[in-house]
PDB file of C-alpha atoms and ligand atoms in Angstrom:
ATOM      1  CA  MET A 141       0.000   0.000   0.000  1.00 93.00           C
ATOM      2  CA  ILE A 142       1.615   3.273  -1.122  1.00 98.00           C
ATOM      3  CA  GLN A 143       1.571   5.937   1.588  1.00 98.00           C
ATOM      4  CA  ALA A 144       3.975   8.585   0.275  1.00 98.00           C
ATOM      5  CA  CYS A 145       5.665  10.074  -2.749  1.00 98.00           C
ATOM      6  CA  ILE A 146       9.249  11.253  -2.498  1.00 98.00           C
ATOM      7  CA  PHE A 147      10.264  13.787  -5.120  1.00 98.00           C
ATOM      8  CA  ASP A 148      13.693  14.710  -6.330  1.00 98.00           C
ATOM      9  CA  LEU A 149      13.845  18.478  -6.832  1.00 97.00           C
ATOM     10  CA  ASP A 150      16.263  19.452  -9.615  1.00 95.00           C
ATOM     11  CA  GLY A 151      14.787  18.342 -12.927  1.00 94.00           C
ATOM     12  CA  VAL A 152      11.597  16.920 -11.409  1.00 97.00           C
ATOM     13  CA  ILE A 153       9.763  19.767  -9.689  1.00 98.00           C
ATOM     14  CA  VAL A 154      11.723  22.569 -11.345  1.00 97.00           C
ATOM     15  CA  ASP A 155      14.145  22.701 -14.233  1.00 95.00           C
ATOM     16  CA  THR A 156      17.111  23.768 -12.109  1.00 94.00           C
ATOM     17  CA  ALA A 157      19.153  21.041 -13.836  1.00 90.00           C
ATOM     18  CA  LYS A 158      19.699  23.617 -16.591  1.00 93.00           C
ATOM     19  CA  TYR A 159      21.046  26.162 -14.057  1.00 95.00           C
ATOM     20  CA  HIS A 160      23.462  23.625 -12.564  1.00 96.00           C
ATOM     21  CA  PHE A 161      24.621  22.858 -16.116  1.00 96.00           C
ATOM     22  CA  GLN A 162      25.077  26.558 -16.984  1.00 97.00           C
ATOM     23  CA  ALA A 163      27.063  27.287 -13.835  1.00 98.00           C
ATOM     24  CA  TRP A 164      29.324  24.212 -14.135  1.00 98.00           C
ATOM     25  CA  ARG A 165      29.896  24.889 -17.814  1.00 98.00           C
ATOM     26  CA  ARG A 166      30.903  28.456 -17.054  1.00 98.00           C
ATOM     27  CA  LEU A 167      33.460  27.131 -14.586  1.00 98.00           C
ATOM     28  CA  ALA A 168      34.800  24.549 -17.059  1.00 98.00           C
ATOM     29  CA  ASN A 169      35.069  27.226 -19.757  1.00 98.00           C
ATOM     30  CA  GLU A 170      37.047  29.463 -17.398  1.00 97.00           C
ATOM     31  CA  LEU A 171      39.364  26.522 -16.776  1.00 97.00           C
ATOM     32  CA  GLY A 172      39.834  26.156 -20.527  1.00 98.00           C
ATOM     33  CA  PHE A 173      37.597  23.275 -21.571  1.00 98.00           C
ATOM     34  CA  ASP A 174      33.970  22.506 -22.345  1.00 98.00           C
ATOM     35  CA  PHE A 175      31.469  19.701 -21.841  1.00 98.00           C
ATOM     36  CA  SER A 176      28.152  18.820 -23.434  1.00 97.00           C
ATOM     37  CA  GLU A 177      24.591  18.446 -22.254  1.00 94.00           C
ATOM     38  CA  ALA A 178      24.983  14.680 -22.766  1.00 93.00           C
ATOM     39  CA  ASP A 179      28.034  14.708 -20.432  1.00 96.00           C
ATOM     40  CA  ASN A 180      25.932  16.685 -17.951  1.00 94.00           C
ATOM     41  CA  GLU A 181      23.616  13.659 -17.465  1.00 90.00           C
ATOM     42  CA  GLN A 182      26.397  12.121 -15.363  1.00 92.00           C
ATOM     43  CA  LEU A 183      26.246  15.053 -12.939  1.00 94.00           C
ATOM     44  CA  LYS A 184      22.538  14.809 -12.185  1.00 92.00           C
ATOM     45  CA  GLY A 185      21.857  13.724  -8.615  1.00 89.00           C
ATOM     46  CA  VAL A 186      25.568  13.906  -7.803  1.00 93.00           C
ATOM     47  CA  SER A 187      26.782  16.130  -4.948  1.00 94.00           C
ATOM     48  CA  ARG A 188      28.606  19.395  -5.584  1.00 96.00           C
ATOM     49  CA  MET A 189      32.117  18.164  -4.745  1.00 96.00           C
ATOM     50  CA  GLU A 190      31.697  14.868  -6.595  1.00 95.00           C
ATOM     51  CA  SER A 191      30.371  16.761  -9.628  1.00 97.00           C
ATOM     52  CA  LEU A 192      33.472  18.950  -9.523  1.00 98.00           C
ATOM     53  CA  ASP A 193      35.744  15.893  -9.427  1.00 98.00           C
ATOM     54  CA  ILE A 194      34.004  14.460 -12.493  1.00 97.00           C
ATOM     55  CA  ILE A 195      34.255  17.770 -14.377  1.00 98.00           C
ATOM     56  CA  LEU A 196      37.930  18.218 -13.521  1.00 98.00           C
ATOM     57  CA  SER A 197      38.614  14.694 -14.779  1.00 98.00           C
ATOM     58  CA  TRP A 198      36.962  15.620 -18.097  1.00 98.00           C
ATOM     59  CA  GLY A 199      39.363  18.560 -18.336  1.00 98.00           C
ATOM     60  CA  GLY A 200      42.290  16.374 -17.316  1.00 98.00           C
ATOM     61  CA  LEU A 201      43.036  18.712 -14.416  1.00 97.00           C
ATOM     62  CA  ALA A 202      44.479  17.767 -11.040  1.00 96.00           C
ATOM     63  CA  VAL A 203      43.596  20.473  -8.524  1.00 96.00           C
ATOM     64  CA  PRO A 204      44.593  20.680  -4.837  1.00 98.00           C
ATOM     65  CA  GLU A 205      41.771  20.340  -2.282  1.00 97.00           C
ATOM     66  CA  VAL A 206      41.867  23.995  -1.151  1.00 97.00           C
ATOM     67  CA  GLN A 207      41.566  25.169  -4.739  1.00 98.00           C
ATOM     68  CA  LYS A 208      38.714  22.714  -5.364  1.00 98.00           C
ATOM     69  CA  ARG A 209      36.721  24.219  -2.491  1.00 98.00           C
ATOM     70  CA  LYS A 210      37.139  27.659  -4.082  1.00 98.00           C
ATOM     71  CA  LEU A 211      36.038  26.417  -7.504  1.00 98.00           C
ATOM     72  CA  ALA A 212      32.949  24.736  -6.034  1.00 98.00           C
ATOM     73  CA  GLU A 213      32.145  27.905  -4.095  1.00 98.00           C
ATOM     74  CA  ARG A 214      32.454  29.969  -7.276  1.00 98.00           C
ATOM     75  CA  LYS A 215      30.076  27.666  -9.154  1.00 98.00           C
ATOM     76  CA  ASN A 216      27.655  27.801  -6.253  1.00 98.00           C
ATOM     77  CA  GLU A 217      27.648  31.626  -6.241  1.00 98.00           C
ATOM     78  CA  TRP A 218      26.694  31.629  -9.940  1.00 98.00           C
ATOM     79  CA  TYR A 219      24.092  28.948  -9.320  1.00 97.00           C
ATOM     80  CA  LYS A 220      22.577  30.888  -6.404  1.00 97.00           C
ATOM     81  CA  GLU A 221      22.365  33.973  -8.606  1.00 97.00           C
ATOM     82  CA  LEU A 222      20.472  31.950 -11.240  1.00 95.00           C
ATOM     83  CA  ILE A 223      17.992  30.497  -8.733  1.00 95.00           C
ATOM     84  CA  SER A 224      17.493  33.725  -6.793  1.00 94.00           C
ATOM     85  CA  HIS A 225      15.036  34.940  -9.435  1.00 92.00           C
ATOM     86  CA  MET A 226      12.925  31.781  -9.377  1.00 95.00           C
ATOM     87  CA  GLN A 227       9.171  32.124  -8.912  1.00 95.00           C
ATOM     88  CA  PRO A 228       6.307  29.656  -8.452  1.00 97.00           C
ATOM     89  CA  ASP A 229       5.678  29.899 -12.215  1.00 96.00           C
ATOM     90  CA  GLU A 230       8.904  27.917 -12.748  1.00 97.00           C
ATOM     91  CA  ILE A 231       7.343  24.817 -11.219  1.00 98.00           C
ATOM     92  CA  LEU A 232       7.194  22.315 -14.087  1.00 98.00           C
ATOM     93  CA  PRO A 233       3.859  21.805 -15.888  1.00 98.00           C
ATOM     94  CA  GLY A 234       1.438  19.426 -14.205  1.00 98.00           C
ATOM     95  CA  VAL A 235       3.354  19.298 -10.918  1.00 98.00           C
ATOM     96  CA  PRO A 236       0.986  21.550  -8.877  1.00 98.00           C
ATOM     97  CA  ALA A 237      -2.111  19.603  -9.991  1.00 98.00           C
ATOM     98  CA  PHE A 238      -0.436  16.260  -9.272  1.00 98.00           C
ATOM     99  CA  LEU A 239       0.677  17.395  -5.793  1.00 98.00           C
ATOM    100  CA  GLN A 240      -2.837  18.627  -5.095  1.00 98.00           C
ATOM    101  CA  GLU A 241      -4.298  15.276  -6.128  1.00 98.00           C
ATOM    102  CA  LEU A 242      -1.851  13.428  -3.862  1.00 98.00           C
ATOM    103  CA  GLN A 243      -2.791  15.628  -0.923  1.00 98.00           C
ATOM    104  CA  GLN A 244      -6.489  15.072  -1.544  1.00 98.00           C
ATOM    105  CA  LEU A 245      -5.856  11.324  -1.556  1.00 98.00           C
ATOM    106  CA  GLY A 246      -3.951  11.544   1.731  1.00 98.00           C
ATOM    107  CA  ILE A 247      -0.628  10.575   0.137  1.00 98.00           C
ATOM    108  CA  ARG A 248       2.238  12.099   2.102  1.00 98.00           C
ATOM    109  CA  LEU A 249       4.849  14.277   0.383  1.00 98.00           C
ATOM    110  CA  ALA A 250       8.598  14.314   0.879  1.00 98.00           C
ATOM    111  CA  LEU A 251      11.554  15.790  -0.951  1.00 98.00           C
ATOM    112  CA  GLY A 252      14.784  13.868  -1.441  1.00 98.00           C
ATOM    113  CA  SER A 253      17.427  16.088  -3.022  1.00 97.00           C
ATOM    114  CA  ALA A 254      21.224  15.996  -3.094  1.00 95.00           C
ATOM    115  CA  SER A 255      21.253  19.796  -3.247  1.00 97.00           C
ATOM    116  CA  LYS A 256      22.278  22.004  -0.360  1.00 97.00           C
ATOM    117  CA  ASN A 257      20.196  24.702  -2.066  1.00 97.00           C
ATOM    118  CA  ALA A 258      17.002  22.609  -2.045  1.00 97.00           C
ATOM    119  CA  GLY A 259      15.433  24.485   0.886  1.00 96.00           C
ATOM    120  CA  ALA A 260      16.066  27.857  -0.761  1.00 95.00           C
ATOM    121  CA  VAL A 261      14.555  26.705  -4.062  1.00 97.00           C
ATOM    122  CA  MET A 262      11.482  25.267  -2.305  1.00 97.00           C
ATOM    123  CA  GLN A 263      10.967  28.615  -0.551  1.00 95.00           C
ATOM    124  CA  CYS A 264      11.335  30.584  -3.815  1.00 95.00           C
ATOM    125  CA  ILE A 265       8.737  28.459  -5.617  1.00 97.00           C
ATOM    126  CA  GLY A 266       6.383  28.448  -2.633  1.00 96.00           C
ATOM    127  CA  LEU A 267       6.281  24.671  -2.056  1.00 97.00           C
ATOM    128  CA  ALA A 268       8.200  24.382   1.226  1.00 96.00           C
ATOM    129  CA  GLN A 269       5.033  24.278   3.345  1.00 96.00           C
ATOM    130  CA  GLN A 270       3.370  21.558   1.294  1.00 96.00           C
ATOM    131  CA  PHE A 271       6.046  18.955   1.985  1.00 98.00           C
ATOM    132  CA  GLU A 272       6.010  17.074   5.256  1.00 98.00           C
ATOM    133  CA  VAL A 273       9.692  16.172   5.002  1.00 98.00           C
ATOM    134  CA  ILE A 274      12.534  17.890   3.158  1.00 98.00           C
ATOM    135  CA  VAL A 275      15.811  15.987   2.969  1.00 98.00           C
ATOM    136  CA  ASP A 276      18.571  17.977   1.279  1.00 97.00           C
ATOM    137  CA  GLY A 277      22.310  17.805   0.686  1.00 96.00           C
ATOM    138  CA  HIS A 278      22.993  18.980   4.236  1.00 96.00           C
ATOM    139  CA  LEU A 279      21.204  15.966   5.722  1.00 96.00           C
ATOM    140  CA  ALA A 280      22.284  13.395   3.142  1.00 95.00           C
ATOM    141  CA  THR A 281      26.032  12.867   3.118  1.00 92.00           C
ATOM    142  CA  ARG A 282      26.219  10.186   0.422  1.00 93.00           C
ATOM    143  CA  SER A 283      25.481  10.936  -3.247  1.00 90.00           C
ATOM    144  CA  LYS A 284      22.927   9.037  -5.291  1.00 94.00           C
ATOM    145  CA  PRO A 285      23.102   6.162  -6.380  1.00 96.00           C
ATOM    146  CA  ASP A 286      23.426   5.609  -2.631  1.00 97.00           C
ATOM    147  CA  PRO A 287      19.816   5.393  -1.359  1.00 98.00           C
ATOM    148  CA  GLN A 288      20.592   7.363   1.831  1.00 98.00           C
ATOM    149  CA  VAL A 289      18.639  10.509   0.903  1.00 98.00           C
ATOM    150  CA  PHE A 290      15.434   8.532   0.269  1.00 98.00           C
ATOM    151  CA  LEU A 291      15.917   6.258   3.265  1.00 98.00           C
ATOM    152  CA  ILE A 292      16.187   9.309   5.546  1.00 98.00           C
ATOM    153  CA  ALA A 293      12.951  10.673   4.056  1.00 98.00           C
ATOM    154  CA  ALA A 294      11.069   7.379   4.491  1.00 98.00           C
ATOM    155  CA  GLU A 295      12.326   6.965   8.038  1.00 98.00           C
ATOM    156  CA  ALA A 296      11.317  10.529   8.930  1.00 98.00           C
ATOM    157  CA  MET A 297       7.761   9.614   7.891  1.00 98.00           C
ATOM    158  CA  GLY A 298       7.923   6.297   9.738  1.00 98.00           C
ATOM    159  CA  LEU A 299       7.464   4.389   6.474  1.00 98.00           C
ATOM    160  CA  LEU A 300       9.180   1.490   4.739  1.00 98.00           C
ATOM    161  CA  PRO A 301      10.711   2.017   1.276  1.00 98.00           C
ATOM    162  CA  GLY A 302       8.088  -0.298  -0.253  1.00 98.00           C
ATOM    163  CA  GLN A 303       5.393   2.148   0.885  1.00 98.00           C
ATOM    164  CA  CYS A 304       6.923   5.036  -1.097  1.00 98.00           C
ATOM    165  CA  ILE A 305       7.255   6.006  -4.747  1.00 98.00           C
ATOM    166  CA  VAL A 306      10.329   8.021  -5.745  1.00 98.00           C
ATOM    167  CA  PHE A 307      10.147  10.424  -8.707  1.00 98.00           C
ATOM    168  CA  GLU A 308      13.560  10.998 -10.293  1.00 98.00           C
ATOM    169  CA  ASP A 309      15.055  12.544 -13.438  1.00 95.00           C
ATOM    170  CA  ALA A 310      18.594  11.216 -12.880  1.00 94.00           C
ATOM    171  CA  GLU A 311      19.881   7.783 -13.771  1.00 95.00           C
ATOM    172  CA  SER A 312      21.764   7.804 -10.441  1.00 94.00           C
ATOM    173  CA  GLY A 313      18.530   8.751  -8.667  1.00 97.00           C
ATOM    174  CA  VAL A 314      16.531   5.892 -10.170  1.00 98.00           C
ATOM    175  CA  GLU A 315      19.368   3.561  -9.206  1.00 98.00           C
ATOM    176  CA  ALA A 316      19.322   4.968  -5.649  1.00 98.00           C
ATOM    177  CA  ALA A 317      15.579   4.399  -5.336  1.00 98.00           C
ATOM    178  CA  LEU A 318      15.833   0.823  -6.587  1.00 98.00           C
ATOM    179  CA  ARG A 319      18.791   0.014  -4.343  1.00 98.00           C
ATOM    180  CA  GLY A 320      16.806   1.311  -1.381  1.00 98.00           C
ATOM    181  CA  GLY A 321      13.806  -0.886  -2.194  1.00 98.00           C
ATOM    182  CA  PHE A 322      11.536   1.980  -3.317  1.00 98.00           C
ATOM    183  CA  TYR A 323       9.230   2.108  -6.311  1.00 98.00           C
ATOM    184  CA  ALA A 324      10.850   4.360  -8.916  1.00 98.00           C
ATOM    185  CA  VAL A 325       9.199   6.537 -11.528  1.00 98.00           C
ATOM    186  CA  GLY A 326      11.639   8.102 -13.986  1.00 98.00           C
ATOM    187  CA  VAL A 327      10.824  11.589 -15.226  1.00 98.00           C
ATOM    188  CA  GLY A 328      12.411  12.056 -18.628  1.00 96.00           C
ATOM    189  CA  SER A 329      13.750   9.751 -21.291  1.00 95.00           C
ATOM    190  CA  PRO A 330      13.250   5.949 -21.174  1.00 97.00           C
ATOM    191  CA  ALA A 331      16.686   5.630 -22.821  1.00 95.00           C
ATOM    192  CA  VAL A 332      18.294   7.064 -19.667  1.00 93.00           C
ATOM    193  CA  LEU A 333      15.801   5.973 -16.991  1.00 97.00           C
ATOM    194  CA  GLY A 334      14.737   2.590 -18.337  1.00 97.00           C
ATOM    195  CA  LYS A 335      15.481   0.732 -15.093  1.00 98.00           C
ATOM    196  CA  ALA A 336      12.647   2.538 -13.285  1.00 98.00           C
ATOM    197  CA  HIS A 337       9.316   0.789 -12.699  1.00 98.00           C
ATOM    198  CA  TRP A 338       7.793   3.325 -15.065  1.00 98.00           C
ATOM    199  CA  VAL A 339       9.036   6.346 -17.031  1.00 98.00           C
ATOM    200  CA  ILE A 340       6.945   9.448 -17.701  1.00 98.00           C
ATOM    201  CA  PRO A 341       7.888  12.422 -19.914  1.00 98.00           C
ATOM    202  CA  GLY A 342       6.504  14.847 -17.295  1.00 98.00           C
ATOM    203  CA  PHE A 343       3.577  15.391 -14.935  1.00 98.00           C
ATOM    204  CA  GLU A 344       1.059  16.953 -17.288  1.00 98.00           C
ATOM    205  CA  GLY A 345      -2.245  15.087 -17.170  1.00 98.00           C
ATOM    206  CA  LEU A 346      -0.814  12.511 -14.756  1.00 98.00           C
ATOM    207  CA  HIS A 347      -3.065  10.824 -12.210  1.00 98.00           C
ATOM    208  CA  PHE A 348      -2.031   8.819  -9.177  1.00 98.00           C
ATOM    209  CA  GLN A 349      -4.151   5.804 -10.129  1.00 98.00           C
ATOM    210  CA  GLU A 350      -2.269   5.576 -13.404  1.00 98.00           C
ATOM    211  CA  VAL A 351       1.053   5.625 -11.537  1.00 98.00           C
ATOM    212  CA  LEU A 352      -0.136   2.830  -9.233  1.00 98.00           C
ATOM    213  CA  ARG A 353      -1.272   0.747 -12.185  1.00 98.00           C
ATOM    214  CA  HIS A 354       2.092   1.015 -13.899  1.00 97.00           C
ATOM    215  CA  ILE A 355       4.389   0.442 -10.931  1.00 96.00           C
ATOM    216  CA  GLN A 356       2.417  -2.579  -9.821  1.00 89.00           C
ATOM    217  CA  ALA A 357       2.195  -4.088 -13.315  1.00 83.00           C
TER     218      ALA A 357
HETATM  219  C1  BG6 B  19      21.323  17.622  -7.329  1.00 66.91           C
HETATM  220  C2  BG6 B  19      21.620  17.989  -8.758  1.00 66.91           C
HETATM  221  O1  BG6 B  19      19.967  17.749  -7.094  1.00 66.91           O
HETATM  222  O2  BG6 B  19      22.031  18.473  -6.422  1.00 66.91           O
HETATM  223  C3  BG6 B  19      23.118  17.991  -8.999  1.00 66.91           C
HETATM  224  O3  BG6 B  19      21.007  17.047  -9.623  1.00 66.91           O
HETATM  225  C4  BG6 B  19      23.806  18.889  -7.984  1.00 66.91           C
HETATM  226  O4  BG6 B  19      23.358  18.446 -10.308  1.00 66.91           O
HETATM  227  C5  BG6 B  19      23.448  18.438  -6.567  1.00 66.91           C
HETATM  228  O5  BG6 B  19      25.226  18.855  -8.148  1.00 66.91           O
HETATM  229  C6  BG6 B  19      24.102  19.301  -5.488  1.00 66.91           C
HETATM  230  O6  BG6 B  19      23.581  20.601  -5.570  1.00 66.91           O
HETATM  231  P1  BG6 B  19      24.101  21.838  -4.718  1.00 66.91           P
HETATM  232  O7  BG6 B  19      23.008  22.849  -4.860  1.00 66.91           O
HETATM  233  O8  BG6 B  19      24.283  21.377  -3.322  1.00 66.91           O
HETATM  234  O9  BG6 B  19      25.395  22.255  -5.337  1.00 66.91           O
HETATM  235 MG1   MG B  20      17.312  15.636 -10.367  1.00 66.91          MG
END
């Protein structure tokens, strides 16, 4: 019996994945190299410092720890500037109606994000109050595909993983959900998220009953 839905934030509720990409790309360009949107898939769901390590490896750069902290801080300043202008109208299509339906059905809502900026984004878009539990990159210390972030959310609600559905746009996030014993719904391309119990292109026109039908099929 499903009792809760746990949502990833970046790329699921809002398209902040594009802001992370812009800010990281700016940093890479300053360091003298570039990377593509396809490369960027590997960074989704991955913590700030681990993302930096991956990007530096693409550029073939070995950077001392102190310098890495400064680079990550610089990226984060650009990212914070990009998200500071966010409004509720940046919530992705269909998400508000779907959340409303879940609440009417008594399904509990949690957020499971690797981002340390998740709380700030949720405030900007006006959703912070609607979620019973918000687990962010401050609480979760291990990056997806480790299931930690979702396990903390389930435990905070007093639920077992099998009672929760995770919505994720990252391959690493779907993997994390599955490893943790959750139901996983991929939001995006089946080519990337094919391991999930079901993959949807987005939330427009989506109903909870349909989700249940597909994950239990
Ligand atoms: C995840 C994003 O939600 O948060 C990653 O998918 C990002 O791209 C990670 O690196 C950490 O975000 P932040 O805001 O703590 O740098
Ligand atoms: Mg995401």
